[in-house]
Amino acid sequence: MSSSTYERIFQTVQNIPSGKVATYGQIAYRARASGPRQVGYALHHLPQGSSVPWHRVINSKGEISLPAGSELHEIQKTLLEAEGIEFSPEGKISRSKYLWEHKLPKPRPYSE
DNA sequence: CTCGTGACGGTAT
DNA sequence: TATACCGCCACGA
């Protein structure tokens, strides 16, 4: 069983269904990571051929966290739009697309 | 072992 | 309401 922080993060991200998004903080919480920064760090180190849907992870502002104009930013936006995610004129994603409404009041024991 | 870094978040102002 | 600051700690050098 993998139990490294990165493995848990990747697996949690893998749980995000198509058409939904989650924030770094939410992933960190569910993945038992020490904090959102580790999630960003883990995704940054994600290998290219990975099946982890990294593009479904956004920041707490509801926006793509990557620098606007960067190639990765556009890739992420394209991938999300392909899954039916709509962006407001400011580039924000509606909360209705969040997999979890807000911060998780009820933690869920890590299993599977 | 130490040090710097970072796809962030929450709180204070 | 927006902006600034600090805390968090896994990882690589």
mmCIF file with all atom_site columns, C-alpha atoms (C1' of nucleotides) in Angstrom:
data_model
loop_
_atom_site.group_PDB
_atom_site.id
_atom_site.type_symbol
_atom_site.label_atom_id
_atom_site.label_alt_id
_atom_site.label_comp_id
_atom_site.label_asym_id
_atom_site.label_entity_id
_atom_site.label_seq_id
_atom_site.pdbx_PDB_ins_code
_atom_site.Cartn_x
_atom_site.Cartn_y
_atom_site.Cartn_z
_atom_site.occupancy
_atom_site.B_iso_or_equiv
_atom_site.pdbx_formal_charge
_atom_site.auth_seq_id
_atom_site.auth_comp_id
_atom_site.auth_asym_id
_atom_site.auth_atom_id
_atom_site.pdbx_PDB_model_num
ATOM 1   C CA    . MET A 1 1   ? 0.000   0.000  0.000   1.00 0.00 ? 1   MET A CA    1
ATOM 2   C CA    . SER A 1 2   ? 1.345   3.337  -0.932  1.00 0.00 ? 2   SER A CA    1
ATOM 3   C CA    . SER A 1 3   ? 1.205   5.724  1.924   1.00 0.00 ? 3   SER A CA    1
ATOM 4   C CA    . SER A 1 4   ? 3.353   8.587  0.824   1.00 0.00 ? 4   SER A CA    1
ATOM 5   C CA    . THR A 1 5   ? 1.858   12.032 0.853   1.00 0.00 ? 5   THR A CA    1
ATOM 6   C CA    . TYR A 1 6   ? 2.118   12.276 -2.898  1.00 0.00 ? 6   TYR A CA    1
ATOM 7   C CA    . GLU A 1 7   ? 0.381   8.972  -3.454  1.00 0.00 ? 7   GLU A CA    1
ATOM 8   C CA    . ARG A 1 8   ? -2.553  10.011 -1.290  1.00 0.00 ? 8   ARG A CA    1
ATOM 9   C CA    . ILE A 1 9   ? -2.783  13.307 -3.092  1.00 0.00 ? 9   ILE A CA    1
ATOM 10  C CA    . PHE A 1 10  ? -2.740  11.692 -6.492  1.00 0.00 ? 10  PHE A CA    1
ATOM 11  C CA    . GLN A 1 11  ? -5.357  9.198  -5.498  1.00 0.00 ? 11  GLN A CA    1
ATOM 12  C CA    . THR A 1 12  ? -7.637  11.872 -4.113  1.00 0.00 ? 12  THR A CA    1
ATOM 13  C CA    . VAL A 1 13  ? -7.333  13.896 -7.291  1.00 0.00 ? 13  VAL A CA    1
ATOM 14  C CA    . GLN A 1 14  ? -8.074  10.774 -9.237  1.00 0.00 ? 14  GLN A CA    1
ATOM 15  C CA    . ASN A 1 15  ? -11.385 10.621 -7.372  1.00 0.00 ? 15  ASN A CA    1
ATOM 16  C CA    . ILE A 1 16  ? -12.634 13.869 -8.860  1.00 0.00 ? 16  ILE A CA    1
ATOM 17  C CA    . PRO A 1 17  ? -15.228 12.961 -11.474 1.00 0.00 ? 17  PRO A CA    1
ATOM 18  C CA    . SER A 1 18  ? -15.353 14.574 -14.866 1.00 0.00 ? 18  SER A CA    1
ATOM 19  C CA    . GLY A 1 19  ? -17.366 17.776 -14.852 1.00 0.00 ? 19  GLY A CA    1
ATOM 20  C CA    . LYS A 1 20  ? -16.432 18.606 -11.275 1.00 0.00 ? 20  LYS A CA    1
ATOM 21  C CA    . VAL A 1 21  ? -13.543 20.476 -9.669  1.00 0.00 ? 21  VAL A CA    1
ATOM 22  C CA    . ALA A 1 22  ? -11.977 20.725 -6.225  1.00 0.00 ? 22  ALA A CA    1
ATOM 23  C CA    . THR A 1 23  ? -9.647  23.186 -4.562  1.00 0.00 ? 23  THR A CA    1
ATOM 24  C CA    . TYR A 1 24  ? -6.125  22.554 -3.357  1.00 0.00 ? 24  TYR A CA    1
ATOM 25  C CA    . GLY A 1 25  ? -7.308  22.943 0.194   1.00 0.00 ? 25  GLY A CA    1
ATOM 26  C CA    . GLN A 1 26  ? -10.050 20.390 -0.225  1.00 0.00 ? 26  GLN A CA    1
ATOM 27  C CA    . ILE A 1 27  ? -7.667  17.913 -1.756  1.00 0.00 ? 27  ILE A CA    1
ATOM 28  C CA    . ALA A 1 28  ? -5.157  18.514 1.012   1.00 0.00 ? 28  ALA A CA    1
ATOM 29  C CA    . TYR A 1 29  ? -7.808  17.851 3.608   1.00 0.00 ? 29  TYR A CA    1
ATOM 30  C CA    . ARG A 1 30  ? -9.130  14.697 2.033   1.00 0.00 ? 30  ARG A CA    1
ATOM 31  C CA    . ALA A 1 31  ? -5.674  13.399 1.191   1.00 0.00 ? 31  ALA A CA    1
ATOM 32  C CA    . ARG A 1 32  ? -4.401  13.980 4.685   1.00 0.00 ? 32  ARG A CA    1
ATOM 33  C CA    . ALA A 1 33  ? -1.724  16.261 3.294   1.00 0.00 ? 33  ALA A CA    1
ATOM 34  C CA    . SER A 1 34  ? -0.130  18.797 5.563   1.00 0.00 ? 34  SER A CA    1
ATOM 35  C CA    . GLY A 1 35  ? -1.494  21.657 3.522   1.00 0.00 ? 35  GLY A CA    1
ATOM 36  C CA    . PRO A 1 36  ? -2.512  22.947 0.122   1.00 0.00 ? 36  PRO A CA    1
ATOM 37  C CA    . ARG A 1 37  ? 1.012   23.811 -0.861  1.00 0.00 ? 37  ARG A CA    1
ATOM 38  C CA    . GLN A 1 38  ? 1.961   20.165 -0.842  1.00 0.00 ? 38  GLN A CA    1
ATOM 39  C CA    . VAL A 1 39  ? -0.855  19.468 -3.265  1.00 0.00 ? 39  VAL A CA    1
ATOM 40  C CA    . GLY A 1 40  ? 0.507   22.063 -5.634  1.00 0.00 ? 40  GLY A CA    1
ATOM 41  C CA    . TYR A 1 41  ? 3.969   20.705 -5.196  1.00 0.00 ? 41  TYR A CA    1
ATOM 42  C CA    . ALA A 1 42  ? 2.832   17.161 -5.871  1.00 0.00 ? 42  ALA A CA    1
ATOM 43  C CA    . LEU A 1 43  ? 0.989   18.124 -9.015  1.00 0.00 ? 43  LEU A CA    1
ATOM 44  C CA    . HIS A 1 44  ? 3.968   20.090 -10.179 1.00 0.00 ? 44  HIS A CA    1
ATOM 45  C CA    . HIS A 1 45  ? 6.011   16.916 -9.992  1.00 0.00 ? 45  HIS A CA    1
ATOM 46  C CA    . LEU A 1 46  ? 3.348   14.920 -11.779 1.00 0.00 ? 46  LEU A CA    1
ATOM 47  C CA    . PRO A 1 47  ? 4.772   12.981 -14.724 1.00 0.00 ? 47  PRO A CA    1
ATOM 48  C CA    . GLN A 1 48  ? 3.358   13.796 -18.119 1.00 0.00 ? 48  GLN A CA    1
ATOM 49  C CA    . GLY A 1 49  ? 1.822   10.474 -19.015 1.00 0.00 ? 49  GLY A CA    1
ATOM 50  C CA    . SER A 1 50  ? -0.086  10.320 -15.746 1.00 0.00 ? 50  SER A CA    1
ATOM 51  C CA    . SER A 1 51  ? -3.810  9.628  -15.745 1.00 0.00 ? 51  SER A CA    1
ATOM 52  C CA    . VAL A 1 52  ? -4.322  11.906 -12.757 1.00 0.00 ? 52  VAL A CA    1
ATOM 53  C CA    . PRO A 1 53  ? -6.840  14.610 -13.710 1.00 0.00 ? 53  PRO A CA    1
ATOM 54  C CA    . TRP A 1 54  ? -4.720  17.442 -12.389 1.00 0.00 ? 54  TRP A CA    1
ATOM 55  C CA    . HIS A 1 55  ? -6.729  19.982 -14.359 1.00 0.00 ? 55  HIS A CA    1
ATOM 56  C CA    . ARG A 1 56  ? -9.698  19.514 -12.035 1.00 0.00 ? 56  ARG A CA    1
ATOM 57  C CA    . VAL A 1 57  ? -7.815  21.127 -9.185  1.00 0.00 ? 57  VAL A CA    1
ATOM 58  C CA    . ILE A 1 58  ? -8.228  24.885 -8.812  1.00 0.00 ? 58  ILE A CA    1
ATOM 59  C CA    . ASN A 1 59  ? -7.465  27.439 -6.130  1.00 0.00 ? 59  ASN A CA    1
ATOM 60  C CA    . SER A 1 60  ? -9.818  28.795 -3.487  1.00 0.00 ? 60  SER A CA    1
ATOM 61  C CA    . LYS A 1 61  ? -10.719 31.751 -5.673  1.00 0.00 ? 61  LYS A CA    1
ATOM 62  C CA    . GLY A 1 62  ? -12.323 29.408 -8.125  1.00 0.00 ? 62  GLY A CA    1
ATOM 63  C CA    . GLU A 1 63  ? -9.708  30.114 -10.741 1.00 0.00 ? 63  GLU A CA    1
ATOM 64  C CA    . ILE A 1 64  ? -6.933  28.298 -12.473 1.00 0.00 ? 64  ILE A CA    1
ATOM 65  C CA    . SER A 1 65  ? -3.916  28.844 -10.320 1.00 0.00 ? 65  SER A CA    1
ATOM 66  C CA    . LEU A 1 66  ? -1.348  28.628 -13.061 1.00 0.00 ? 66  LEU A CA    1
ATOM 67  C CA    . PRO A 1 67  ? -0.081  31.949 -14.441 1.00 0.00 ? 67  PRO A CA    1
ATOM 68  C CA    . ALA A 1 68  ? -2.446  33.346 -17.041 1.00 0.00 ? 68  ALA A CA    1
ATOM 69  C CA    . GLY A 1 69  ? -0.810  33.169 -20.396 1.00 0.00 ? 69  GLY A CA    1
ATOM 70  C CA    . SER A 1 70  ? 1.248   30.130 -19.595 1.00 0.00 ? 70  SER A CA    1
ATOM 71  C CA    . GLU A 1 71  ? 0.768   27.132 -21.790 1.00 0.00 ? 71  GLU A CA    1
ATOM 72  C CA    . LEU A 1 72  ? -0.305  24.924 -18.916 1.00 0.00 ? 72  LEU A CA    1
ATOM 73  C CA    . HIS A 1 73  ? -2.959  27.455 -18.030 1.00 0.00 ? 73  HIS A CA    1
ATOM 74  C CA    . GLU A 1 74  ? -4.525  27.209 -21.448 1.00 0.00 ? 74  GLU A CA    1
ATOM 75  C CA    . ILE A 1 75  ? -4.278  23.462 -21.469 1.00 0.00 ? 75  ILE A CA    1
ATOM 76  C CA    . GLN A 1 76  ? -6.082  23.272 -18.161 1.00 0.00 ? 76  GLN A CA    1
ATOM 77  C CA    . LYS A 1 77  ? -8.821  25.609 -19.324 1.00 0.00 ? 77  LYS A CA    1
ATOM 78  C CA    . THR A 1 78  ? -9.298  23.662 -22.524 1.00 0.00 ? 78  THR A CA    1
ATOM 79  C CA    . LEU A 1 79  ? -9.512  20.378 -20.673 1.00 0.00 ? 79  LEU A CA    1
ATOM 80  C CA    . LEU A 1 80  ? -12.072 21.754 -18.241 1.00 0.00 ? 80  LEU A CA    1
ATOM 81  C CA    . GLU A 1 81  ? -14.214 23.268 -20.966 1.00 0.00 ? 81  GLU A CA    1
ATOM 82  C CA    . ALA A 1 82  ? -14.155 19.936 -22.732 1.00 0.00 ? 82  ALA A CA    1
ATOM 83  C CA    . GLU A 1 83  ? -15.742 18.472 -19.611 1.00 0.00 ? 83  GLU A CA    1
ATOM 84  C CA    . GLY A 1 84  ? -18.494 21.044 -19.530 1.00 0.00 ? 84  GLY A CA    1
ATOM 85  C CA    . ILE A 1 85  ? -16.970 23.464 -17.043 1.00 0.00 ? 85  ILE A CA    1
ATOM 86  C CA    . GLU A 1 86  ? -17.939 27.056 -17.771 1.00 0.00 ? 86  GLU A CA    1
ATOM 87  C CA    . PHE A 1 87  ? -15.809 30.068 -16.971 1.00 0.00 ? 87  PHE A CA    1
ATOM 88  C CA    . SER A 1 88  ? -17.154 33.466 -16.001 1.00 0.00 ? 88  SER A CA    1
ATOM 89  C CA    . PRO A 1 89  ? -15.711 36.513 -17.803 1.00 0.00 ? 89  PRO A CA    1
ATOM 90  C CA    . GLU A 1 90  ? -13.205 36.782 -14.978 1.00 0.00 ? 90  GLU A CA    1
ATOM 91  C CA    . GLY A 1 91  ? -12.137 33.220 -15.465 1.00 0.00 ? 91  GLY A CA    1
ATOM 92  C CA    . LYS A 1 92  ? -13.892 31.911 -12.409 1.00 0.00 ? 92  LYS A CA    1
ATOM 93  C CA    . ILE A 1 93  ? -15.698 28.624 -12.090 1.00 0.00 ? 93  ILE A CA    1
ATOM 94  C CA    . SER A 1 94  ? -19.151 28.458 -10.548 1.00 0.00 ? 94  SER A CA    1
ATOM 95  C CA    . ARG A 1 95  ? -19.391 26.860 -7.140  1.00 0.00 ? 95  ARG A CA    1
ATOM 96  C CA    . SER A 1 96  ? -22.007 24.504 -8.494  1.00 0.00 ? 96  SER A CA    1
ATOM 97  C CA    . LYS A 1 97  ? -19.172 22.724 -10.230 1.00 0.00 ? 97  LYS A CA    1
ATOM 98  C CA    . TYR A 1 98  ? -17.343 22.022 -7.004  1.00 0.00 ? 98  TYR A CA    1
ATOM 99  C CA    . LEU A 1 99  ? -17.276 18.423 -5.989  1.00 0.00 ? 99  LEU A CA    1
ATOM 100 C CA    . TRP A 1 100 ? -17.596 19.500 -2.359  1.00 0.00 ? 100 TRP A CA    1
ATOM 101 C CA    . GLU A 1 101 ? -19.560 22.597 -1.519  1.00 0.00 ? 101 GLU A CA    1
ATOM 102 C CA    . HIS A 1 102 ? -17.192 24.075 0.970   1.00 0.00 ? 102 HIS A CA    1
ATOM 103 C CA    . LYS A 1 103 ? -14.620 23.144 3.533   1.00 0.00 ? 103 LYS A CA    1
ATOM 104 C CA    . LEU A 1 104 ? -15.356 19.698 4.748   1.00 0.00 ? 104 LEU A CA    1
ATOM 105 C CA    . PRO A 1 105 ? -17.089 19.794 8.100   1.00 0.00 ? 105 PRO A CA    1
ATOM 106 C CA    . LYS A 1 106 ? -17.166 16.045 8.171   1.00 0.00 ? 106 LYS A CA    1
ATOM 107 C CA    . PRO A 1 107 ? -13.883 14.349 7.630   1.00 0.00 ? 107 PRO A CA    1
ATOM 108 C CA    . ARG A 1 108 ? -13.951 10.988 6.110   1.00 0.00 ? 108 ARG A CA    1
ATOM 109 C CA    . PRO A 1 109 ? -11.654 8.223  7.272   1.00 0.00 ? 109 PRO A CA    1
ATOM 110 C CA    . TYR A 1 110 ? -9.086  7.461  4.689   1.00 0.00 ? 110 TYR A CA    1
ATOM 111 C CA    . SER A 1 111 ? -9.731  4.082  3.153   1.00 0.00 ? 111 SER A CA    1
ATOM 112 C CA    . GLU A 1 112 ? -9.550  2.835  -0.407  1.00 0.00 ? 112 GLU A CA    1
ATOM 113 C "C1'" . DC  B 2 1   ? 22.208  17.228 8.778   1.00 0.00 ? 1   DC  B "C1'" 1
ATOM 114 C "C1'" . DT  B 2 2   ? 20.515  22.287 6.882   1.00 0.00 ? 2   DT  B "C1'" 1
ATOM 115 C "C1'" . DC  B 2 3   ? 18.353  25.486 3.450   1.00 0.00 ? 3   DC  B "C1'" 1
ATOM 116 C "C1'" . DG  B 2 4   ? 15.268  27.249 -0.090  1.00 0.00 ? 4   DG  B "C1'" 1
ATOM 117 C "C1'" . DT  B 2 5   ? 11.351  26.525 -2.602  1.00 0.00 ? 5   DT  B "C1'" 1
ATOM 118 C "C1'" . DG  B 2 6   ? 6.407   26.352 -3.818  1.00 0.00 ? 6   DG  B "C1'" 1
ATOM 119 C "C1'" . DA  B 2 7   ? -0.150  24.615 -9.304  1.00 0.00 ? 7   DA  B "C1'" 1
ATOM 120 C "C1'" . DC  B 2 8   ? -2.141  27.665 -1.598  1.00 0.00 ? 8   DC  B "C1'" 1
ATOM 121 C "C1'" . DG  B 2 9   ? -5.362  29.097 2.344   1.00 0.00 ? 9   DG  B "C1'" 1
ATOM 122 C "C1'" . DG  B 2 10  ? -6.999  31.637 6.139   1.00 0.00 ? 10  DG  B "C1'" 1
ATOM 123 C "C1'" . DT  B 2 11  ? -6.955  35.633 8.852   1.00 0.00 ? 11  DT  B "C1'" 1
ATOM 124 C "C1'" . DA  B 2 12  ? -6.049  40.367 9.801   1.00 0.00 ? 12  DA  B "C1'" 1
ATOM 125 C "C1'" . DT  B 2 13  ? -6.240  44.958 8.227   1.00 0.00 ? 13  DT  B "C1'" 1
ATOM 126 C "C1'" . DT  C 3 1   ? -15.367 44.553 -0.681  1.00 0.00 ? 1   DT  C "C1'" 1
ATOM 127 C "C1'" . DA  C 3 2   ? -9.737  43.759 -1.785  1.00 0.00 ? 2   DA  C "C1'" 1
ATOM 128 C "C1'" . DT  C 3 3   ? -4.934  43.269 -0.489  1.00 0.00 ? 3   DT  C "C1'" 1
ATOM 129 C "C1'" . DA  C 3 4   ? -0.951  41.689 2.393   1.00 0.00 ? 4   DA  C "C1'" 1
ATOM 130 C "C1'" . DC  C 3 5   ? 1.127   38.743 5.251   1.00 0.00 ? 5   DC  C "C1'" 1
ATOM 131 C "C1'" . DC  C 3 6   ? 2.441   34.494 7.434   1.00 0.00 ? 6   DC  C "C1'" 1
ATOM 132 C "C1'" . DG  C 3 7   ? 2.087   29.546 8.296   1.00 0.00 ? 7   DG  C "C1'" 1
ATOM 133 C "C1'" . DC  C 3 8   ? 2.210   24.957 6.547   1.00 0.00 ? 8   DC  C "C1'" 1
ATOM 134 C "C1'" . DC  C 3 9   ? 5.954   21.030 5.503   1.00 0.00 ? 9   DC  C "C1'" 1
ATOM 135 C "C1'" . DA  C 3 10  ? 7.482   17.459 1.655   1.00 0.00 ? 10  DA  C "C1'" 1
ATOM 136 C "C1'" . DC  C 3 11  ? 11.206  17.322 -1.429  1.00 0.00 ? 11  DC  C "C1'" 1
ATOM 137 C "C1'" . DG  C 3 12  ? 15.562  18.018 -3.717  1.00 0.00 ? 12  DG  C "C1'" 1
ATOM 138 C "C1'" . DA  C 3 13  ? 20.264  19.859 -3.583  1.00 0.00 ? 13  DA  C "C1'" 1
#
